[in-house]
Amino acid sequence: MDQNYRISGVHTRIPAVPHELTDRITPVEKSIVLCHLGVPDIEADQWRLTIDGMVERPAVLTFGQLKQFPFCELQSFHQCAGSPLNPHQPTRRICNVIWGGARLKDVLANSRVLPGATFLWSSGSDGGVLADTVCPTYMKDLPIDRIGQDVLIAYEMNGKPLLPEHGYPARLVVPGYYGTNSVKWLRRLELSSTRASGPFTTKWYNDPVYGADGTPTGETQPVWAVAPQSIIVCPAPAATITAGRTHEIWGWAWADEGVDQVVLSTDGLSWFETVVEKQTERGWQRFSMDWMAPHRGKFSIMSRARSCGGIVQPLAERRNAVFSIEIEAI
Ligand SMILES: Nc1nc2c(c(=O)[nH]1)N[C@H]1C(S)=C(S)[C@@H](COP(=O)(O)O)O[C@H]1N2
Ligand SMILES: [Mo]
């Protein structure tokens, strides 16, 4: 397929560091952008979405037909898992936005998924070469049990049409899964009884499974559900505060399953429980704690989130490892 590109090759924009993520809903210009194979140039009236594989009624939808499905808006955190070439390196590529579009389940109901289909393969309009590997198209997959109510074919971000780099005119959004699964410039949905066979689901984006003692079991699992993670927004790294006075430490925490606890440490030894707000839809959750630096000097502040499923952020060596900031009390 001949596809024109607005930008060719890897295109990444991480416009905000944690202490700049002060808004609950991240403005589009502060939101992350990750494109492995360039930014395809697609007009809404040329866009087509093919739905095939294990369905009773294969279909090709136009953008106008997509917009006829009931409109749904959903707040969700949106996190990049990091480079597939360096998957365990912790990154802070995160934002929290409102997606708008059609529910995937409504679109699939129209094509009648056949019994036996267990995975949905989704392909973008982009293809090319990444790290010497030929990628005919950007293709991901997800278990169809996961589609439920909240997977969207989105065409809006924060109430406006998607920008080209965010997948214009329409993309998949899998709330709670790492951003890599939310295929942009969506072109094809294929129902299957196996996982997808392209490099983005086989060669890359499979993590080692760790046993209870923290050692790898030798198995792998797809990079799907987002593991618990947290960032400190305030104070900013290298901030100066007054010793002996109360300051609010606050930040954001998120996980596929939601977060039910965030603890903070200012000495690396003891952990204090913060107040964590309830989750709204799939959005990130604010945590806060009042703290008084007991003396002058440097402090390292760490935050550690626990998911509602009881998983705690690891201290090191994983993409969701605890982050810390250094501040000074004077
Ligand atoms: N078609 C396509 N979809 C894609 C990508 C891509 O390179 N091509 N990148 C993925 C990755 S790794 C992430 S983190 C998210 C980023 O979405 P955003 O740029 O809208 O923030 O898109 C995902 N969807
Ligand atoms: Mo990503």
Coordinates of N, CA and C in Angstrom, one line a residue, residues 17-21 92 229-237 248-254 262-266 287 300-304 322-327:
V17 N 7.6 17.2 31.9 CA 8.2 16.4 33.0 C 7.2 16.4 34.1
P18 N 7.3 15.4 35.1 CA 6.3 15.3 36.1 C 5.8 16.6 36.8
H19 N 6.8 17.4 37.2 CA 6.3 18.6 38.0 C 5.5 19.6 37.1
E20 N 5.5 19.4 35.8 CA 4.7 20.2 34.9 C 3.3 19.6 34.7
L21 N 3.1 18.4 35.2 CA 1.8 17.8 34.9 C 0.8 18.2 36.0
R92 N 8.8 8.5 32.2 CA 7.6 9.2 32.8 C 6.8 9.7 31.6
Q229 N 1.9 2.8 39.2 CA 3.0 3.7 39.1 C 2.6 5.1 39.7
S230 N 3.5 5.9 40.0 CA 3.2 7.2 40.6 C 4.3 8.2 40.3
I231 N 3.9 9.5 40.3 CA 4.9 10.5 40.1 C 4.6 11.6 41.1
I232 N 5.6 12.3 41.6 CA 5.4 13.4 42.5 C 5.4 14.7 41.6
V233 N 4.3 15.5 41.7 CA 4.2 16.7 40.9 C 4.8 17.9 41.7
C234 N 4.5 17.9 43.0 CA 4.9 19.0 43.9 C 5.4 18.4 45.2
P235 N 6.6 18.8 45.7 CA 7.5 19.8 45.1 C 8.2 19.3 43.8
A236 N 8.7 20.3 43.1 CA 9.5 20.0 41.9 C 10.9 19.5 42.3
P237 N 11.5 18.7 41.5 CA 12.9 18.3 41.8 C 13.8 19.6 42.0
E248 N 2.5 20.7 51.3 CA 1.8 19.6 50.7 C 2.7 18.9 49.7
I249 N 2.8 17.6 49.8 CA 3.5 16.8 48.7 C 2.3 16.2 48.0
W250 N 2.3 16.3 46.7 CA 1.2 15.7 45.9 C 1.7 15.2 44.6
G251 N 0.9 14.3 44.0 CA 1.2 13.7 42.7 C 0.1 12.9 42.1
W252 N 0.4 12.1 41.1 CA -0.6 11.3 40.4 C -0.2 9.8 40.5
A253 N -1.2 8.9 40.7 CA -0.9 7.5 40.7 C -1.9 6.8 39.8
W254 N -1.5 5.7 39.2 CA -2.4 5.0 38.2 C -2.0 3.6 38.1
V262 N -1.1 4.9 48.2 CA 0.2 5.5 47.8 C 0.9 5.8 49.1
V263 N 2.2 5.4 49.3 CA 3.0 5.7 50.4 C 4.1 6.6 50.0
L264 N 4.6 7.4 50.9 CA 5.7 8.3 50.6 C 6.8 8.1 51.6
S265 N 8.0 8.2 51.2 CA 9.2 8.2 52.1 C 10.0 9.4 51.9
T266 N 10.5 9.9 53.0 CA 11.4 11.1 52.9 C 12.8 10.7 53.5
F287 N -2.8 11.9 44.8 CA -2.5 11.6 46.2 C -1.8 12.8 46.8
S300 N 15.4 13.1 50.0 CA 15.0 12.4 48.8 C 13.6 11.9 49.1
I301 N 12.6 12.3 48.2 CA 11.2 11.9 48.4 C 10.9 10.9 47.4
M302 N 10.3 9.8 47.9 CA 9.9 8.7 47.0 C 8.4 8.4 47.2
S303 N 7.7 8.1 46.1 CA 6.3 7.7 46.2 C 6.2 6.3 45.6
R304 N 5.3 5.5 46.3 CA 5.1 4.1 45.9 C 3.6 3.7 45.9
V322 N 9.9 2.7 41.4 CA 9.7 3.9 42.2 C 10.6 5.1 41.7
F323 N 10.0 6.2 41.5 CA 10.7 7.4 41.2 C 11.0 8.2 42.4
S324 N 12.1 9.0 42.4 CA 12.3 9.9 43.6 C 12.7 11.2 43.1
I325 N 12.6 12.2 44.0 CA 13.1 13.6 43.7 C 13.9 14.0 44.9
E326 N 14.9 14.9 44.6 CA 15.7 15.4 45.6 C 15.3 16.9 45.9
I327 N 15.1 17.2 47.1 CA 14.8 18.6 47.5 C 15.7 19.1 48.6

